[in-house]
PDB file of C-alpha atoms and ligand atoms in Angstrom:
ATOM      1  CA  MET A1326    -202.780  26.665 146.853  1.00 41.00           C
ATOM      2  CA  ARG A1327    -202.302  27.841 142.784  1.00 47.00           C
ATOM      3  CA  LEU A1328    -202.646  31.403 143.989  1.00 45.00           C
ATOM      4  CA  LEU A1329    -200.441  31.136 146.837  1.00 45.00           C
ATOM      5  CA  LYS A1330    -197.924  29.759 144.073  1.00 48.00           C
ATOM      6  CA  LEU A1331    -198.412  32.921 141.550  1.00 45.00           C
ATOM      7  CA  MET A1332    -198.047  35.654 144.492  1.00 48.00           C
ATOM      8  CA  PRO A1333    -194.462  35.834 144.947  1.00 48.00           C
ATOM      9  CA  ILE A1334    -194.190  35.910 140.669  1.00 50.00           C
ATOM     10  CA  LEU A1335    -197.094  38.949 140.515  1.00 48.00           C
ATOM     11  CA  PRO A1336    -194.953  41.890 142.434  1.00 49.00           C
ATOM     12  CA  LEU A1337    -191.720  40.861 139.555  1.00 49.00           C
ATOM     13  CA  ALA A1338    -194.570  40.764 136.630  1.00 48.00           C
ATOM     14  CA  LEU A1339    -195.898  44.230 137.653  1.00 50.00           C
ATOM     15  CA  ALA A1340    -192.185  45.521 137.926  1.00 50.00           C
ATOM     16  CA  ALA A1341    -191.827  44.523 134.706  1.00 49.00           C
ATOM     17  CA  CYS A1342    -194.667  46.189 133.200  1.00 54.00           C
ATOM     18  CA  VAL A1343    -193.572  49.883 134.603  1.00 62.00           C
ATOM     19  CA  SER A1344    -189.910  49.567 133.807  1.00 73.00           C
ATOM     20  CA  SER A1345    -188.341  50.943 130.996  1.00 78.00           C
ATOM     21  CA  PRO A1346    -188.303  49.406 127.513  1.00 84.00           C
ATOM     22  CA  PRO A1347    -185.489  47.099 126.721  1.00 96.00           C
ATOM     23  CA  GLU A1348    -182.560  48.688 125.295  1.00 97.00           C
ATOM     24  CA  ARG A1349    -180.084  47.459 122.696  1.00 97.00           C
ATOM     25  CA  PRO A1350    -176.717  48.384 121.487  1.00 98.00           C
ATOM     26  CA  VAL A1351    -176.020  50.454 118.863  1.00 98.00           C
ATOM     27  CA  GLY A1352    -172.919  51.394 116.956  1.00 98.00           C
ATOM     28  CA  ILE A1353    -172.503  54.370 114.598  1.00 98.00           C
ATOM     29  CA  SER A1354    -169.696  54.727 112.239  1.00 98.00           C
ATOM     30  CA  PHE A1355    -167.760  57.386 110.886  1.00 98.00           C
ATOM     31  CA  GLY A1356    -165.639  58.306 107.457  1.00 98.00           C
ATOM     32  CA  LEU A1357    -163.594  60.913 106.694  1.00 98.00           C
ATOM     33  CA  MET A1358    -163.403  61.247 102.717  1.00 98.00           C
ATOM     34  CA  ALA A1359    -162.346  63.846 100.076  1.00 98.00           C
ATOM     35  CA  ALA A1360    -165.452  63.328  97.726  1.00 98.00           C
ATOM     36  CA  ASP A1361    -165.241  59.343  97.142  1.00 97.00           C
ATOM     37  CA  LYS A1362    -161.961  58.559  98.412  1.00 97.00           C
ATOM     38  CA  PRO A1363    -161.174  57.310 101.838  1.00 98.00           C
ATOM     39  CA  VAL A1364    -158.331  60.058 103.644  1.00 98.00           C
ATOM     40  CA  ALA A1365    -155.548  58.037 105.310  1.00 97.00           C
ATOM     41  CA  CYS A1366    -152.341  59.353 107.157  1.00 98.00           C
ATOM     42  CA  GLY A1367    -149.627  59.165 104.660  1.00 95.00           C
ATOM     43  CA  GLU A1368    -151.814  59.519 101.266  1.00 96.00           C
ATOM     44  CA  ALA A1369    -151.647  62.274  99.252  1.00 97.00           C
ATOM     45  CA  ILE A1370    -155.643  64.069  98.918  1.00 98.00           C
ATOM     46  CA  LEU A1371    -155.940  65.195  95.710  1.00 98.00           C
ATOM     47  CA  GLY A1372    -157.651  68.375  94.153  1.00 98.00           C
ATOM     48  CA  LEU A1373    -158.207  70.142  97.735  1.00 98.00           C
ATOM     49  CA  GLY A1374    -159.653  73.787  98.081  1.00 98.00           C
ATOM     50  CA  THR A1375    -159.641  76.665  95.419  1.00 98.00           C
ATOM     51  CA  ALA A1376    -156.395  75.860  94.276  1.00 98.00           C
ATOM     52  CA  GLY A1377    -157.230  72.272  93.589  1.00 98.00           C
ATOM     53  CA  SER A1378    -153.891  71.425  96.608  1.00 98.00           C
ATOM     54  CA  SER A1379    -152.182  68.003  97.049  1.00 98.00           C
ATOM     55  CA  ALA A1380    -152.178  67.885 100.705  1.00 98.00           C
ATOM     56  CA  LYS A1381    -151.291  65.178 103.656  1.00 98.00           C
ATOM     57  CA  LEU A1382    -153.143  64.915 106.686  1.00 98.00           C
ATOM     58  CA  SER A1383    -151.616  66.099 109.791  1.00 98.00           C
ATOM     59  CA  ASP A1384    -154.337  65.947 112.320  1.00 98.00           C
ATOM     60  CA  ALA A1385    -158.322  64.685 112.150  1.00 98.00           C
ATOM     61  CA  ARG A1386    -159.895  64.666 115.391  1.00 98.00           C
ATOM     62  CA  PHE A1387    -163.297  65.924 116.875  1.00 98.00           C
ATOM     63  CA  TYR A1388    -166.057  65.635 119.795  1.00 98.00           C
ATOM     64  CA  VAL A1389    -169.577  64.432 119.140  1.00 98.00           C
ATOM     65  CA  HIS A1390    -172.135  64.823 121.876  1.00 98.00           C
ATOM     66  CA  ASP A1391    -176.065  64.951 122.044  1.00 98.00           C
ATOM     67  CA  VAL A1392    -176.443  61.673 119.820  1.00 98.00           C
ATOM     68  CA  GLU A1393    -180.092  60.667 118.804  1.00 98.00           C
ATOM     69  CA  LEU A1394    -181.761  58.387 116.842  1.00 98.00           C
ATOM     70  CA  ILE A1395    -185.009  59.572 114.536  1.00 98.00           C
ATOM     71  CA  GLY A1396    -187.805  57.213 114.748  1.00 97.00           C
ATOM     72  CA  ARG A1397    -190.350  56.994 111.808  1.00 95.00           C
ATOM     73  CA  ASP A1398    -192.669  59.020 113.403  1.00 95.00           C
ATOM     74  CA  GLY A1399    -189.787  61.862 113.586  1.00 96.00           C
ATOM     75  CA  LYS A1400    -189.394  61.454 117.700  1.00 97.00           C
ATOM     76  CA  ARG A1401    -185.504  61.831 118.211  1.00 98.00           C
ATOM     77  CA  VAL A1402    -184.957  59.394 120.476  1.00 98.00           C
ATOM     78  CA  PRO A1403    -180.965  59.785 122.889  1.00 97.00           C
ATOM     79  CA  VAL A1404    -178.490  56.987 122.286  1.00 98.00           C
ATOM     80  CA  THR A1405    -176.889  56.650 125.963  1.00 97.00           C
ATOM     81  CA  LEU A1406    -172.882  56.635 124.924  1.00 97.00           C
ATOM     82  CA  SER A1407    -170.799  53.784 126.553  1.00 97.00           C
ATOM     83  CA  ARG A1408    -168.330  54.706 128.879  1.00 96.00           C
ATOM     84  CA  ASN A1409    -164.575  54.125 127.534  1.00 97.00           C
ATOM     85  CA  ASP A1410    -161.534  55.430 126.844  1.00 97.00           C
ATOM     86  CA  TRP A1411    -163.561  57.371 123.778  1.00 98.00           C
ATOM     87  CA  GLN A1412    -166.640  58.440 125.410  1.00 98.00           C
ATOM     88  CA  TYR A1413    -167.404  60.250 128.710  1.00 97.00           C
ATOM     89  CA  GLY A1414    -170.305  62.281 130.326  1.00 96.00           C
ATOM     90  CA  GLY A1415    -172.171  61.958 126.864  1.00 96.00           C
ATOM     91  CA  VAL A1416    -168.844  63.008 124.427  1.00 98.00           C
ATOM     92  CA  ALA A1417    -167.288  61.037 122.088  1.00 98.00           C
ATOM     93  CA  LEU A1418    -163.812  61.895 120.310  1.00 98.00           C
ATOM     94  CA  LEU A1419    -163.526  60.443 116.784  1.00 98.00           C
ATOM     95  CA  ASP A1420    -160.120  60.272 115.791  1.00 98.00           C
ATOM     96  CA  PHE A1421    -158.808  59.481 112.104  1.00 98.00           C
ATOM     97  CA  GLU A1422    -155.487  60.084 112.645  1.00 98.00           C
ATOM     98  CA  ASN A1423    -152.746  57.416 114.062  1.00 97.00           C
ATOM     99  CA  GLY A1424    -149.689  59.731 114.155  1.00 97.00           C
ATOM    100  CA  THR A1425    -147.600  57.755 111.429  1.00 97.00           C
ATOM    101  CA  GLY A1426    -146.937  60.209 107.952  1.00 95.00           C
ATOM    102  CA  ALA A1427    -147.714  63.385 107.870  1.00 95.00           C
ATOM    103  CA  CYS A1428    -149.985  62.524 111.215  1.00 97.00           C
ATOM    104  CA  ARG A1429    -148.649  63.920 114.315  1.00 93.00           C
ATOM    105  CA  GLY A1430    -151.270  63.351 116.813  1.00 93.00           C
ATOM    106  CA  THR A1431    -151.232  60.211 118.824  1.00 94.00           C
ATOM    107  CA  PRO A1432    -151.036  56.226 118.091  1.00 96.00           C
ATOM    108  CA  GLY A1433    -154.927  55.239 118.442  1.00 97.00           C
ATOM    109  CA  THR A1434    -158.080  56.026 116.440  1.00 98.00           C
ATOM    110  CA  ASN A1435    -161.639  55.608 116.656  1.00 98.00           C
ATOM    111  CA  THR A1436    -164.590  55.920 114.793  1.00 98.00           C
ATOM    112  CA  LYS A1437    -167.348  54.622 116.049  1.00 98.00           C
ATOM    113  CA  LEU A1438    -169.806  55.906 118.954  1.00 98.00           C
ATOM    114  CA  THR A1439    -171.356  52.997 121.142  1.00 98.00           C
ATOM    115  CA  GLY A1440    -174.098  53.294 123.138  1.00 98.00           C
ATOM    116  CA  LEU A1441    -177.318  51.909 124.040  1.00 98.00           C
ATOM    117  CA  VAL A1442    -181.227  53.005 122.446  1.00 98.00           C
ATOM    118  CA  PRO A1443    -184.592  51.537 123.527  1.00 97.00           C
ATOM    119  CA  GLU A1444    -185.446  49.174 120.658  1.00 96.00           C
ATOM    120  CA  GLY A1445    -187.496  50.647 117.783  1.00 95.00           C
ATOM    121  CA  ASP A1446    -187.470  51.494 114.020  1.00 95.00           C
ATOM    122  CA  TYR A1447    -185.134  53.984 113.213  1.00 98.00           C
ATOM    123  CA  ARG A1448    -184.692  55.797 110.443  1.00 98.00           C
ATOM    124  CA  GLY A1449    -182.527  58.916 110.957  1.00 98.00           C
ATOM    125  CA  LEU A1450    -179.514  60.398 112.737  1.00 98.00           C
ATOM    126  CA  ALA A1451    -179.082  63.191 114.858  1.00 98.00           C
ATOM    127  CA  PHE A1452    -175.788  64.557 116.721  1.00 98.00           C
ATOM    128  CA  VAL A1453    -174.179  67.785 117.721  1.00 98.00           C
ATOM    129  CA  ILE A1454    -170.509  68.499 116.974  1.00 98.00           C
ATOM    130  CA  GLY A1455    -168.611  69.956 120.008  1.00 98.00           C
ATOM    131  CA  VAL A1456    -168.680  69.685 123.527  1.00 98.00           C
ATOM    132  CA  PRO A1457    -171.520  70.960 125.569  1.00 97.00           C
ATOM    133  CA  VAL A1458    -170.976  72.900 128.300  1.00 94.00           C
ATOM    134  CA  THR A1459    -172.429  70.536 130.861  1.00 93.00           C
ATOM    135  CA  GLY A1460    -173.224  66.618 131.184  1.00 93.00           C
ATOM    136  CA  HIS A1461    -173.612  63.645 133.270  1.00 89.00           C
ATOM    137  CA  ASP A1462    -171.224  61.558 135.012  1.00 89.00           C
ATOM    138  CA  GLU A1463    -173.889  58.726 136.776  1.00 87.00           C
ATOM    139  CA  GLY A1464    -176.099  61.105 136.693  1.00 87.00           C
ATOM    140  CA  LYS A1465    -174.393  63.938 138.349  1.00 92.00           C
ATOM    141  CA  ALA A1466    -173.956  67.049 136.848  1.00 92.00           C
ATOM    142  CA  VAL A1467    -170.218  67.886 135.687  1.00 93.00           C
ATOM    143  CA  ARG A1468    -168.590  70.626 133.726  1.00 93.00           C
ATOM    144  CA  LEU A1469    -167.515  69.544 130.262  1.00 96.00           C
ATOM    145  CA  ASN A1470    -165.618  72.032 127.631  1.00 96.00           C
ATOM    146  CA  HIS A1471    -164.914  74.691 130.172  1.00 94.00           C
ATOM    147  CA  SER A1472    -163.241  72.049 132.558  1.00 92.00           C
ATOM    148  CA  ASN A1473    -159.402  71.375 133.445  1.00 92.00           C
ATOM    149  CA  PRO A1474    -157.748  69.131 130.914  1.00 91.00           C
ATOM    150  CA  THR A1475    -155.660  67.117 133.406  1.00 90.00           C
ATOM    151  CA  ALA A1476    -157.909  66.523 136.398  1.00 92.00           C
ATOM    152  CA  THR A1477    -161.284  65.759 133.083  1.00 94.00           C
ATOM    153  CA  PRO A1478    -161.639  61.710 132.412  1.00 96.00           C
ATOM    154  CA  ALA A1479    -160.570  61.153 129.021  1.00 97.00           C
ATOM    155  CA  PRO A1480    -161.363  62.130 125.806  1.00 98.00           C
ATOM    156  CA  LEU A1481    -161.265  65.491 127.360  1.00 97.00           C
ATOM    157  CA  ASP A1482    -158.240  65.280 128.728  1.00 96.00           C
ATOM    158  CA  LEU A1483    -156.046  65.733 125.800  1.00 96.00           C
ATOM    159  CA  VAL A1484    -154.032  69.085 126.174  1.00 95.00           C
ATOM    160  CA  ALA A1485    -153.928  68.849 122.350  1.00 96.00           C
ATOM    161  CA  MET A1486    -157.643  69.357 121.735  1.00 97.00           C
ATOM    162  CA  GLY A1487    -158.121  72.134 124.251  1.00 96.00           C
ATOM    163  CA  TRP A1488    -157.056  76.198 124.369  1.00 92.00           C
ATOM    164  CA  THR A1489    -157.255  77.438 127.682  1.00 87.00           C
ATOM    165  CA  TRP A1490    -160.012  76.792 130.893  1.00 84.00           C
ATOM    166  CA  LEU A1491    -161.985  79.643 129.105  1.00 87.00           C
ATOM    167  CA  ALA A1492    -161.868  79.510 125.543  1.00 89.00           C
ATOM    168  CA  GLY A1493    -162.470  75.512 125.964  1.00 95.00           C
ATOM    169  CA  ARG A1494    -162.250  72.721 123.877  1.00 97.00           C
ATOM    170  CA  LYS A1495    -161.211  72.761 120.125  1.00 98.00           C
ATOM    171  CA  PHE A1496    -164.121  70.789 119.300  1.00 98.00           C
ATOM    172  CA  VAL A1497    -162.589  70.282 115.659  1.00 98.00           C
ATOM    173  CA  LYS A1498    -158.709  70.069 114.488  1.00 98.00           C
ATOM    174  CA  ILE A1499    -157.978  69.379 111.065  1.00 98.00           C
ATOM    175  CA  GLU A1500    -154.685  70.233 109.602  1.00 98.00           C
ATOM    176  CA  LEU A1501    -153.539  69.617 106.423  1.00 98.00           C
ATOM    177  CA  ASP A1502    -149.781  69.634 105.232  1.00 98.00           C
ATOM    178  CA  PRO A1503    -150.095  70.950 101.408  1.00 98.00           C
ATOM    179  CA  GLU A1504    -147.404  69.391  99.261  1.00 98.00           C
ATOM    180  CA  LYS A1505    -146.430  72.850  97.877  1.00 97.00           C
ATOM    181  CA  GLY A1506    -146.306  74.783 101.547  1.00 98.00           C
ATOM    182  CA  VAL A1507    -148.442  77.284 102.710  1.00 98.00           C
ATOM    183  CA  SER A1508    -147.239  80.915 102.216  1.00 97.00           C
ATOM    184  CA  LYS A1509    -147.833  83.715 104.843  1.00 96.00           C
ATOM    185  CA  GLN A1510    -148.745  87.297 103.992  1.00 92.00           C
ATOM    186  CA  SER A1511    -145.109  87.942 105.935  1.00 90.00           C
ATOM    187  CA  GLY A1512    -143.776  85.642 102.876  1.00 87.00           C
ATOM    188  CA  ARG A1513    -142.275  83.359 104.870  1.00 90.00           C
ATOM    189  CA  PRO A1514    -143.336  79.804 104.634  1.00 94.00           C
ATOM    190  CA  ALA A1515    -145.598  77.451 106.915  1.00 97.00           C
ATOM    191  CA  PRO A1516    -145.675  73.645 106.289  1.00 98.00           C
ATOM    192  CA  THR A1517    -149.413  73.308 107.687  1.00 98.00           C
ATOM    193  CA  TRP A1518    -153.232  74.781 107.325  1.00 98.00           C
ATOM    194  CA  ASN A1519    -154.985  74.430 110.445  1.00 98.00           C
ATOM    195  CA  PHE A1520    -158.504  74.469 110.753  1.00 98.00           C
ATOM    196  CA  HIS A1521    -159.314  74.542 114.945  1.00 98.00           C
ATOM    197  CA  LEU A1522    -163.336  75.091 115.569  1.00 98.00           C
ATOM    198  CA  GLY A1523    -164.317  76.138 119.177  1.00 98.00           C
ATOM    199  CA  SER A1524    -166.630  78.328 120.837  1.00 97.00           C
ATOM    200  CA  THR A1525    -165.143  81.908 121.108  1.00 97.00           C
ATOM    201  CA  GLY A1526    -165.940  85.610 122.505  1.00 96.00           C
ATOM    202  CA  CYS A1527    -165.831  83.127 126.349  1.00 95.00           C
ATOM    203  CA  SER A1528    -166.583  85.173 129.546  1.00 95.00           C
ATOM    204  CA  GLY A1529    -166.168  84.293 132.855  1.00 93.00           C
ATOM    205  CA  ASP A1530    -163.546  82.314 135.252  1.00 90.00           C
ATOM    206  CA  PRO A1531    -163.768  78.547 135.281  1.00 87.00           C
ATOM    207  CA  VAL A1532    -161.211  78.155 137.410  1.00 86.00           C
ATOM    208  CA  LYS A1533    -163.249  80.461 140.339  1.00 90.00           C
ATOM    209  CA  GLY A1534    -166.578  78.340 139.214  1.00 84.00           C
ATOM    210  CA  GLU A1535    -168.227  80.919 137.807  1.00 89.00           C
ATOM    211  CA  ALA A1536    -170.822  79.922 134.755  1.00 88.00           C
ATOM    212  CA  ILE A1537    -169.174  80.527 131.036  1.00 92.00           C
ATOM    213  CA  ALA A1538    -171.042  82.843 128.538  1.00 93.00           C
ATOM    214  CA  CYS A1539    -169.889  82.462 125.063  1.00 96.00           C
ATOM    215  CA  THR A1540    -170.926  85.079 122.530  1.00 96.00           C
ATOM    216  CA  ASN A1541    -170.212  82.520 119.211  1.00 97.00           C
ATOM    217  CA  PRO A1542    -170.664  78.440 120.633  1.00 98.00           C
ATOM    218  CA  ASN A1543    -169.913  77.301 117.228  1.00 98.00           C
ATOM    219  CA  ARG A1544    -171.430  74.162 117.799  1.00 98.00           C
ATOM    220  CA  ILE A1545    -172.707  72.310 114.713  1.00 98.00           C
ATOM    221  CA  PRO A1546    -175.482  70.379 115.057  1.00 98.00           C
ATOM    222  CA  VAL A1547    -176.296  67.724 112.065  1.00 98.00           C
ATOM    223  CA  VAL A1548    -179.389  65.721 111.032  1.00 98.00           C
ATOM    224  CA  LEU A1549    -179.168  63.171 108.225  1.00 98.00           C
ATOM    225  CA  SER A1550    -182.870  62.215 107.998  1.00 97.00           C
ATOM    226  CA  ASN A1551    -181.908  58.915 106.425  1.00 98.00           C
ATOM    227  CA  PHE A1552    -179.460  56.577 108.141  1.00 98.00           C
ATOM    228  CA  ASN A1553    -179.269  52.970 109.015  1.00 98.00           C
ATOM    229  CA  SER A1554    -176.525  52.109 111.317  1.00 98.00           C
ATOM    230  CA  ASP A1555    -176.495  48.548 110.815  1.00 97.00           C
ATOM    231  CA  THR A1556    -175.215  49.482 106.706  1.00 98.00           C
ATOM    232  CA  GLN A1557    -174.233  53.065 106.562  1.00 98.00           C
ATOM    233  CA  GLN A1558    -171.858  55.487 107.979  1.00 98.00           C
ATOM    234  CA  VAL A1559    -171.688  59.412 108.525  1.00 98.00           C
ATOM    235  CA  VAL A1560    -169.005  60.783 106.245  1.00 98.00           C
ATOM    236  CA  LEU A1561    -167.111  64.065 107.119  1.00 98.00           C
ATOM    237  CA  ASP A1562    -166.050  64.938 102.928  1.00 98.00           C
ATOM    238  CA  LEU A1563    -162.830  67.138 103.559  1.00 98.00           C
ATOM    239  CA  LYS A1564    -163.219  68.358  99.604  1.00 98.00           C
ATOM    240  CA  GLN A1565    -167.085  70.100 100.820  1.00 98.00           C
ATOM    241  CA  LEU A1566    -165.129  71.818 104.219  1.00 98.00           C
ATOM    242  CA  PHE A1567    -162.328  73.317 102.068  1.00 98.00           C
ATOM    243  CA  ALA A1568    -164.159  73.921  98.875  1.00 98.00           C
ATOM    244  CA  ASN A1569    -164.175  77.600  99.349  1.00 98.00           C
ATOM    245  CA  THR A1570    -160.283  77.783 100.576  1.00 98.00           C
ATOM    246  CA  ASP A1571    -156.363  78.119  99.273  1.00 98.00           C
ATOM    247  CA  ILE A1572    -155.374  75.872 102.142  1.00 98.00           C
ATOM    248  CA  GLU A1573    -151.647  77.232 100.292  1.00 98.00           C
ATOM    249  CA  LYS A1574    -151.740  80.255 101.048  1.00 98.00           C
ATOM    250  CA  ASP A1575    -152.568  82.545 104.853  1.00 98.00           C
ATOM    251  CA  GLY A1576    -154.216  85.633 104.665  1.00 97.00           C
ATOM    252  CA  GLY A1577    -153.077  86.573 108.457  1.00 96.00           C
ATOM    253  CA  MET A1578    -154.139  86.110 111.907  1.00 96.00           C
ATOM    254  CA  ALA A1579    -153.795  82.533 113.241  1.00 97.00           C
ATOM    255  CA  LEU A1580    -152.395  80.142 110.633  1.00 97.00           C
ATOM    256  CA  GLY A1581    -154.883  78.699 108.955  1.00 98.00           C
ATOM    257  CA  CYS A1582    -158.633  79.273 110.652  1.00 98.00           C
ATOM    258  CA  MET A1583    -158.790  78.852 114.399  1.00 98.00           C
ATOM    259  CA  SER A1584    -162.352  80.191 114.604  1.00 98.00           C
ATOM    260  CA  GLY A1585    -161.189  83.919 115.019  1.00 97.00           C
ATOM    261  CA  VAL A1586    -164.273  86.263 113.933  1.00 96.00           C
ATOM    262  CA  ASP A1587    -161.812  88.388 111.964  1.00 97.00           C
ATOM    263  CA  ASP A1588    -159.534  85.686 110.543  1.00 98.00           C
ATOM    264  CA  PRO A1589    -160.060  86.232 106.852  1.00 98.00           C
ATOM    265  CA  ASP A1590    -159.325  82.246 106.154  1.00 98.00           C
ATOM    266  CA  CYS A1591    -162.527  81.409 108.101  1.00 98.00           C
ATOM    267  CA  PRO A1592    -165.276  82.354 106.035  1.00 98.00           C
ATOM    268  CA  GLY A1593    -164.923  79.797 103.119  1.00 98.00           C
ATOM    269  CA  ILE A1594    -164.728  77.412 106.199  1.00 98.00           C
ATOM    270  CA  PHE A1595    -167.731  78.312 108.135  1.00 98.00           C
ATOM    271  CA  GLY A1596    -169.925  79.177 105.098  1.00 98.00           C
ATOM    272  CA  GLN A1597    -169.266  75.234 104.386  1.00 98.00           C
ATOM    273  CA  ILE A1598    -170.521  74.696 107.688  1.00 98.00           C
ATOM    274  CA  GLY A1599    -173.256  76.821 107.621  1.00 97.00           C
ATOM    275  CA  LEU A1600    -172.023  78.505 110.285  1.00 97.00           C
ATOM    276  CA  ASN A1601    -172.595  82.192 110.915  1.00 97.00           C
ATOM    277  CA  MET A1602    -169.179  83.835 112.025  1.00 96.00           C
ATOM    278  CA  LYS A1603    -171.085  87.242 113.106  1.00 95.00           C
ATOM    279  CA  GLU A1604    -174.685  88.016 113.451  1.00 94.00           C
ATOM    280  CA  THR A1605    -176.565  88.366 110.599  1.00 91.00           C
ATOM    281  CA  PRO A1606    -178.262  90.489 110.165  1.00 92.00           C
ATOM    282  CA  SER A1607    -176.935  92.696 112.984  1.00 91.00           C
ATOM    283  CA  GLY A1608    -178.895  91.804 115.942  1.00 92.00           C
ATOM    284  CA  ALA A1609    -179.975  88.440 114.829  1.00 93.00           C
ATOM    285  CA  GLY A1610    -177.828  87.176 117.781  1.00 93.00           C
ATOM    286  CA  ASN A1611    -177.357  84.065 115.753  1.00 97.00           C
ATOM    287  CA  ALA A1612    -173.393  84.498 115.571  1.00 97.00           C
ATOM    288  CA  GLY A1613    -171.686  81.412 116.131  1.00 98.00           C
ATOM    289  CA  ARG A1614    -175.023  79.242 115.173  1.00 98.00           C
ATOM    290  CA  ILE A1615    -176.029  77.226 112.185  1.00 97.00           C
ATOM    291  CA  ASN A1616    -178.309  78.531 109.422  1.00 92.00           C
ATOM    292  CA  GLY A1617    -181.280  76.073 109.382  1.00 93.00           C
ATOM    293  CA  ASP A1618    -181.590  73.117 111.382  1.00 96.00           C
ATOM    294  CA  GLY A1619    -178.896  70.643 110.649  1.00 97.00           C
ATOM    295  CA  THR A1620    -180.856  69.019 107.669  1.00 97.00           C
ATOM    296  CA  ASN A1621    -178.737  70.674 105.107  1.00 95.00           C
ATOM    297  CA  SER A1622    -175.111  69.866 105.756  1.00 98.00           C
ATOM    298  CA  ARG A1623    -172.907  70.205 103.000  1.00 98.00           C
ATOM    299  CA  ILE A1624    -169.803  68.651 104.945  1.00 98.00           C
ATOM    300  CA  PHE A1625    -171.448  65.482 106.286  1.00 98.00           C
ATOM    301  CA  ARG A1626    -173.275  63.255 104.828  1.00 98.00           C
ATOM    302  CA  ALA A1627    -174.342  59.156 105.201  1.00 98.00           C
ATOM    303  CA  GLU A1628    -173.436  56.520 102.875  1.00 98.00           C
ATOM    304  CA  THR A1629    -173.116  52.596 102.892  1.00 98.00           C
ATOM    305  CA  LYS A1630    -170.099  51.418 104.843  1.00 95.00           C
ATOM    306  CA  ARG A1631    -166.668  50.759 103.077  1.00 87.00           C
TER     307      ARG A1631
HETATM  308 CA1   CA B 703    -155.775  82.839 109.197  1.00 81.64          CA
END
């Protein structure tokens, strides 16, 4: 009699033993700073770049993917990002501008990644800045970077965060309005210094479904070996990003740096990111890739939440 009572429970107990470990929600907060000062639309950012410029934020958005927590044993565990207006296919958009002041983007902002991780003891964080070539939508492989923005779910539906289908998305868009303006080579002034990062040297026809290959992927892996998602946030430091750049001048080509390998305004920024603009040395096959493993970022750091 006693055995009979237990029998219906037994299969359920066995199923629980072989299923995945329980998951818990995780939130990873991001902040935009200039050294130790938070950056916000409408407020002057002081002492930026080689000219020590005062500037106002015009845009600050970037995509993130391959988000992982790092366990005490060094093992990386993927964070499954929830699907919402800011997250799709394992990609999230972080948006620090609200369309006020000199900011010209959207009213909404998003400074936190949300998702699920298996229960565990984690001590670090890894992520990659940019949009991957492909991702998954409910188990099905989908094109992400080189897709039609008007036919791809949010947050990949923003025309302002894309170039063409072939070039793909702008992974990072940071625009600054220096108080003294930007002087171009032609001598004519401009209001805004633009930094747009994305893959370059791409070939293939995405409209025909052809595979896309880009000589310079320009994605940025970042590893924060010590990171506590409960107490800390990830900071992008604009003072570091523009440390070797004069944002009051444009040396030619795109206004500011739009990832052009020959744009004289790009080496300062790419150097701070640690991204090779060209193969170094020639034939190394490392154009558009970072030096190192992402643990030595100058522009991202972990610090206590504010
Ligand atoms: Ca330029």
